[in-house]
């Protein structure tokens, strides 16, 4: 699903397809829920993304926006949705200034 809504960018002269930041975060959350051994690293990646894209933290990367994307675009419901939102809430948010 993430690559259906991906953006195309030029990186060092090469055109690449990259998932949107909110989809990157969702992919990392899915990985964190699926594998406890890599959970700390995946959540650290989510935290790094939130820090790097702090301007979007109040909108596209907010808990309500991510919940809506998980429900609407990814079709998640019930316990799976709650698990991912709960995992997302565990990640420290950048300080607003």
Coordinates of N, CA, C and O in Angstrom, one line a residue:
X1 N 0.8 -1.2 0.0 CA 0.0 0.0 0.0 C 0.9 1.3 0.0 O 0.5 2.2 -0.7
X2 N 2.0 1.2 0.7 CA 2.8 2.4 0.8 C 3.3 2.9 -0.5 O 3.4 4.1 -0.8
X3 N 3.7 1.9 -1.4 CA 4.3 2.3 -2.6 C 3.2 2.7 -3.7 O 3.5 3.3 -4.7
X4 N 1.9 2.4 -3.4 CA 0.9 2.9 -4.3 C 0.7 4.5 -4.2 O 0.3 5.1 -5.1
X5 N 1.1 5.0 -3.0 CA 1.0 6.4 -2.7 C 2.4 7.1 -2.6 O 2.5 8.1 -2.0
X6 N 3.4 6.4 -3.1 CA 4.8 6.9 -3.0 C 5.0 8.1 -3.9 O 4.3 8.4 -4.8
X7 N 6.1 8.8 -3.5 CA 6.5 10.0 -4.3 C 7.8 9.6 -5.0 O 8.6 8.8 -4.6
X8 N 8.0 10.2 -6.2 CA 9.2 10.0 -6.9 C 10.2 11.2 -6.6 O 9.7 12.4 -6.7
X9 N 11.4 10.9 -6.3 CA 12.4 12.0 -6.0 C 13.7 11.6 -6.8 O 13.9 10.5 -7.1
X10 N 14.5 12.7 -6.9 CA 15.8 12.4 -7.5 C 16.8 12.5 -6.3 O 16.9 13.5 -5.6
X11 N 17.5 11.4 -6.1 CA 18.5 11.3 -5.1 C 19.9 11.0 -5.7 O 20.1 10.0 -6.4
X12 N 20.8 12.0 -5.6 CA 22.1 11.9 -6.2 C 22.0 11.5 -7.7 O 22.8 10.7 -8.2
X13 N 21.1 12.2 -8.4 CA 21.0 12.0 -9.8 C 20.2 10.8 -10.2 O 20.0 10.6 -11.4
X14 N 19.7 10.0 -9.3 CA 18.9 8.9 -9.7 C 17.5 9.0 -9.2 O 17.2 9.4 -8.1
X15 N 16.5 8.8 -10.1 CA 15.1 8.9 -9.7 C 14.7 7.6 -9.0 O 14.9 6.5 -9.4
X16 N 14.2 7.8 -7.8 CA 13.8 6.7 -6.9 C 12.4 7.0 -6.4 O 11.9 8.1 -6.3
X17 N 11.7 5.9 -6.1 CA 10.3 5.9 -5.5 C 10.5 5.7 -4.0 O 11.1 4.8 -3.6
X18 N 9.9 6.7 -3.3 CA 10.0 6.7 -1.8 C 8.7 6.8 -1.2 O 7.8 7.6 -1.7
X19 N 8.4 6.0 -0.1 CA 7.1 6.1 0.5 C 7.0 7.5 1.2 O 8.0 8.1 1.6
X20 N 5.8 8.0 1.3 CA 5.6 9.2 2.1 C 6.0 9.0 3.5 O 6.0 7.8 4.0
X21 N 6.3 10.0 4.2 CA 6.8 9.9 5.6 C 5.8 9.1 6.5 O 6.2 8.3 7.3
X22 N 4.5 9.4 6.3 CA 3.5 8.8 7.2 C 3.5 7.3 6.9 O 3.2 6.5 7.8
X23 N 3.7 6.9 5.6 CA 3.7 5.5 5.3 C 5.0 4.8 5.8 O 4.9 3.6 6.2
X24 N 6.1 5.5 5.7 CA 7.3 5.0 6.3 C 7.1 4.7 7.8 O 7.5 3.6 8.3
X25 N 6.5 5.6 8.5 CA 6.2 5.4 9.9 C 5.3 4.2 10.1 O 5.6 3.4 11.0
X26 N 4.3 4.1 9.3 CA 3.4 2.9 9.4 C 4.1 1.6 9.2 O 4.0 0.6 9.9
X27 N 5.0 1.6 8.2 CA 5.8 0.4 7.9 C 6.6 0.0 9.1 O 6.8 -1.2 9.5
X28 N 7.2 1.0 9.7 CA 8.1 0.8 10.9 C 7.2 0.3 12.1 O 7.7 -0.6 12.8
X29 N 6.1 0.8 12.2 CA 5.2 0.4 13.3 C 4.7 -1.1 13.1 O 4.7 -1.9 14.0
X30 N 4.4 -1.4 11.9 CA 4.0 -2.8 11.5 C 5.2 -3.7 11.8 O 5.0 -4.8 12.4
X31 N 6.4 -3.3 11.5 CA 7.6 -4.2 11.8 C 7.8 -4.3 13.3 O 8.1 -5.4 13.8
X32 N 7.6 -3.2 14.0 CA 7.8 -3.2 15.5 C 6.8 -4.1 16.2 O 7.2 -4.8 17.1
X33 N 5.6 -4.1 15.7 CA 4.5 -5.0 16.3 C 4.8 -6.5 15.9 O 4.6 -7.4 16.8
X34 N 5.3 -6.7 14.7 CA 5.5 -8.1 14.3 C 6.7 -8.8 14.9 O 6.7 -10.0 15.0
X35 N 7.8 -8.0 15.3 CA 9.0 -8.7 15.7 C 9.6 -7.9 16.9 O 10.2 -6.9 16.8
X36 N 9.5 -8.5 18.1 CA 9.9 -7.9 19.3 C 11.4 -7.7 19.3 O 11.9 -6.7 19.9
X37 N 12.2 -8.5 18.6 CA 13.6 -8.4 18.6 C 14.1 -7.1 17.9 O 15.1 -6.5 18.3
X38 N 13.3 -6.6 16.9 CA 13.7 -5.4 16.2 C 12.9 -4.2 16.7 O 13.0 -3.1 16.1
X39 N 12.0 -4.4 17.6 CA 11.1 -3.3 18.1 C 11.8 -2.0 18.5 O 11.4 -0.9 18.0
X40 N 12.8 -2.1 19.3 CA 13.5 -0.9 19.8 C 14.1 -0.1 18.6 O 14.0 1.1 18.6
X41 N 14.7 -0.8 17.6 CA 15.3 -0.1 16.5 C 14.2 0.5 15.6 O 14.3 1.6 15.1
X42 N 13.1 -0.2 15.4 CA 12.0 0.4 14.6 C 11.4 1.6 15.2 O 11.1 2.6 14.6
X43 N 11.2 1.5 16.6 CA 10.6 2.7 17.3 C 11.6 3.8 17.3 O 11.2 5.0 17.2
X44 N 12.9 3.5 17.3 CA 13.9 4.6 17.2 C 13.8 5.3 15.9 O 14.0 6.5 15.7
X45 N 13.6 4.5 14.8 CA 13.4 5.0 13.5 C 12.2 5.9 13.4 O 12.2 7.0 12.7
X46 N 11.1 5.5 14.1 CA 9.9 6.3 14.1 C 10.2 7.6 14.8 O 9.8 8.7 14.3
X47 N 10.9 7.5 15.9 CA 11.2 8.8 16.7 C 12.1 9.7 15.8 O 11.8 10.9 15.8
X48 N 13.0 9.1 15.1 CA 13.9 9.9 14.3 C 13.1 10.6 13.2 O 13.3 11.8 12.9
X49 N 12.1 9.9 12.6 CA 11.3 10.5 11.6 C 10.4 11.6 12.1 O 10.3 12.7 11.5
X50 N 9.9 11.4 13.3 CA 9.1 12.5 14.0 C 9.9 13.7 14.2 O 9.5 14.8 14.1
X51 N 11.2 13.5 14.6 CA 12.1 14.6 14.9 C 12.5 15.4 13.6 O 12.5 16.6 13.5
X52 N 12.7 14.6 12.6 CA 13.1 15.1 11.3 C 12.0 15.9 10.6 O 12.2 16.9 10.0
X53 N 10.8 15.4 10.8 CA 9.6 16.0 10.2 C 8.7 16.6 11.2 O 7.5 16.5 11.2
X54 N 9.3 17.3 12.2 CA 8.6 17.9 13.3 C 7.5 18.8 12.9 O 6.4 18.9 13.5
X55 N 7.6 19.5 11.7 CA 6.6 20.4 11.3 C 5.3 19.7 10.9 O 4.2 20.2 10.9
X56 N 5.4 18.4 10.6 CA 4.2 17.6 10.3 C 3.6 16.8 11.5 O 2.6 16.2 11.4
X57 N 4.3 16.9 12.6 CA 3.9 16.2 13.8 C 2.5 16.5 14.3 O 1.8 15.7 14.8
X58 N 2.1 17.8 14.1 CA 0.8 18.2 14.5 C -0.3 17.9 13.5 O -1.5 18.1 13.8
X59 N 0.1 17.5 12.3 CA -0.9 17.3 11.3 C -0.8 15.9 10.7 O -1.4 14.9 11.3
X60 N 0.0 15.6 9.7 CA 0.0 14.3 9.0 C 0.6 13.2 9.9 O 0.4 12.0 9.6
X61 N 1.4 13.6 10.9 CA 2.1 12.6 11.8 C 1.5 12.6 13.2 O 2.1 12.1 14.1
X62 N 0.3 13.2 13.3 CA -0.4 13.2 14.6 C -1.0 11.8 14.9 O -1.3 11.0 13.9
X63 N -1.4 11.5 16.1 CA -2.0 10.3 16.4 C -3.4 10.1 15.7 O -3.6 9.1 15.1
X64 N -4.2 11.2 15.7 CA -5.5 11.1 15.0 C -5.3 10.9 13.5 O -6.0 10.1 12.8
X65 N -4.3 11.6 12.9 CA -4.1 11.4 11.4 C -3.6 10.1 11.1 O -4.0 9.5 10.1
X66 N -2.7 9.5 11.9 CA -2.1 8.2 11.6 C -3.2 7.1 11.8 O -3.3 6.2 11.1
X67 N -4.1 7.3 12.8 CA -5.2 6.4 13.0 C -6.1 6.4 11.8 O -6.6 5.3 11.4
X68 N -6.4 7.6 11.3 CA -7.3 7.7 10.2 C -6.7 7.0 8.9 O -7.4 6.4 8.2
X69 N -5.4 7.2 8.8 CA -4.7 6.6 7.6 C -4.7 5.1 7.7 O -4.9 4.4 6.8
X70 N -4.4 4.6 8.9 CA -4.4 3.1 9.2 C -5.8 2.5 8.9 O -5.9 1.4 8.3
X71 N -6.8 3.2 9.3 CA -8.2 2.7 9.1 C -8.6 2.9 7.6 O -9.1 1.9 7.0
X72 N -8.4 4.1 7.0 CA -8.9 4.4 5.7 C -8.1 3.7 4.6 O -8.6 3.1 3.7
X73 N -6.8 3.9 4.6 CA -5.9 3.5 3.5 C -5.5 2.0 3.7 O -5.4 1.3 2.7
X74 N -5.2 1.6 4.9 CA -4.7 0.3 5.2 C -5.8 -0.7 5.6 O -5.5 -1.9 5.7
X75 N -7.0 -0.2 5.9 CA -8.1 -1.0 6.3 C -8.0 -1.7 7.6 O -8.6 -2.8 7.8
X76 N -7.2 -1.2 8.5 CA -7.0 -1.8 9.8 C -8.1 -1.5 10.7 O -8.7 -0.4 10.7
X77 N -8.5 -2.5 11.6 CA -9.6 -2.3 12.5 C -9.2 -3.1 13.8 O -8.3 -3.8 13.8
X78 N -10.1 -2.9 14.8 CA -10.0 -3.7 16.0 C -8.7 -3.7 16.7 O -8.0 -2.6 16.8
X79 N -8.3 -4.8 17.2 CA -7.1 -5.0 18.0 C -5.8 -4.6 17.3 O -4.9 -4.0 17.8
X80 N -5.7 -5.0 16.0 CA -4.5 -4.6 15.2 C -4.4 -3.1 15.1 O -3.3 -2.6 15.3
X81 N -5.4 -2.4 14.9 CA -5.4 -1.0 14.8 C -5.0 -0.4 16.2 O -4.1 0.5 16.3
X82 N -5.6 -0.9 17.2 CA -5.2 -0.4 18.6 C -3.8 -0.7 18.9 O -3.1 0.1 19.6
X83 N -3.3 -1.9 18.5 CA -1.9 -2.2 18.8 C -0.9 -1.2 18.1 O 0.1 -0.8 18.7
X84 N -1.2 -0.9 16.9 CA -0.3 0.0 16.1 C -0.4 1.5 16.7 O 0.6 2.1 16.8
X85 N -1.6 1.9 17.0 CA -1.8 3.2 17.6 C -1.1 3.3 19.0 O -0.4 4.2 19.3
X86 N -1.2 2.2 19.8 CA -0.6 2.1 21.0 C 1.0 2.2 20.9 O 1.6 2.9 21.7
X87 N 1.5 1.5 19.9 CA 2.9 1.5 19.6 C 3.4 2.9 19.2 O 4.4 3.4 19.7
X88 N 2.6 3.6 18.4 CA 2.9 4.9 18.0 C 2.9 5.9 19.2 O 3.7 6.8 19.2
X89 N 2.0 5.7 20.1 CA 1.9 6.6 21.3 C 3.1 6.4 22.2 O 3.5 7.3 23.0
X90 N 3.8 5.3 22.1 CA 5.0 5.0 22.9 C 6.2 5.9 22.5 O 7.1 6.1 23.3
X91 N 6.2 6.4 21.3 CA 7.3 7.1 20.8 C 7.3 8.5 21.3 O 6.3 9.2 21.2
X92 N 8.4 9.0 21.8 CA 8.5 10.3 22.3 C 8.4 11.3 21.2 O 8.9 11.1 20.1
X93 N 7.6 12.4 21.4 CA 7.4 13.4 20.4 C 8.4 14.5 20.6 O 8.8 14.8 21.7
X94 N 8.8 15.2 19.5 CA 9.7 16.3 19.6 C 9.0 17.4 20.3 O 7.8 17.6 20.2
X95 N 9.8 18.2 21.1 CA 9.2 19.3 21.8 C 8.8 20.4 20.8 O 9.4 20.7 19.8
X96 N 7.6 21.0 21.1 CA 7.1 22.0 20.2 C 7.6 23.4 20.7 O 7.6 23.6 21.9
X97 N 8.1 24.1 19.8 CA 8.7 25.4 20.2 C 8.3 26.5 19.4 O 7.8 27.4 19.2

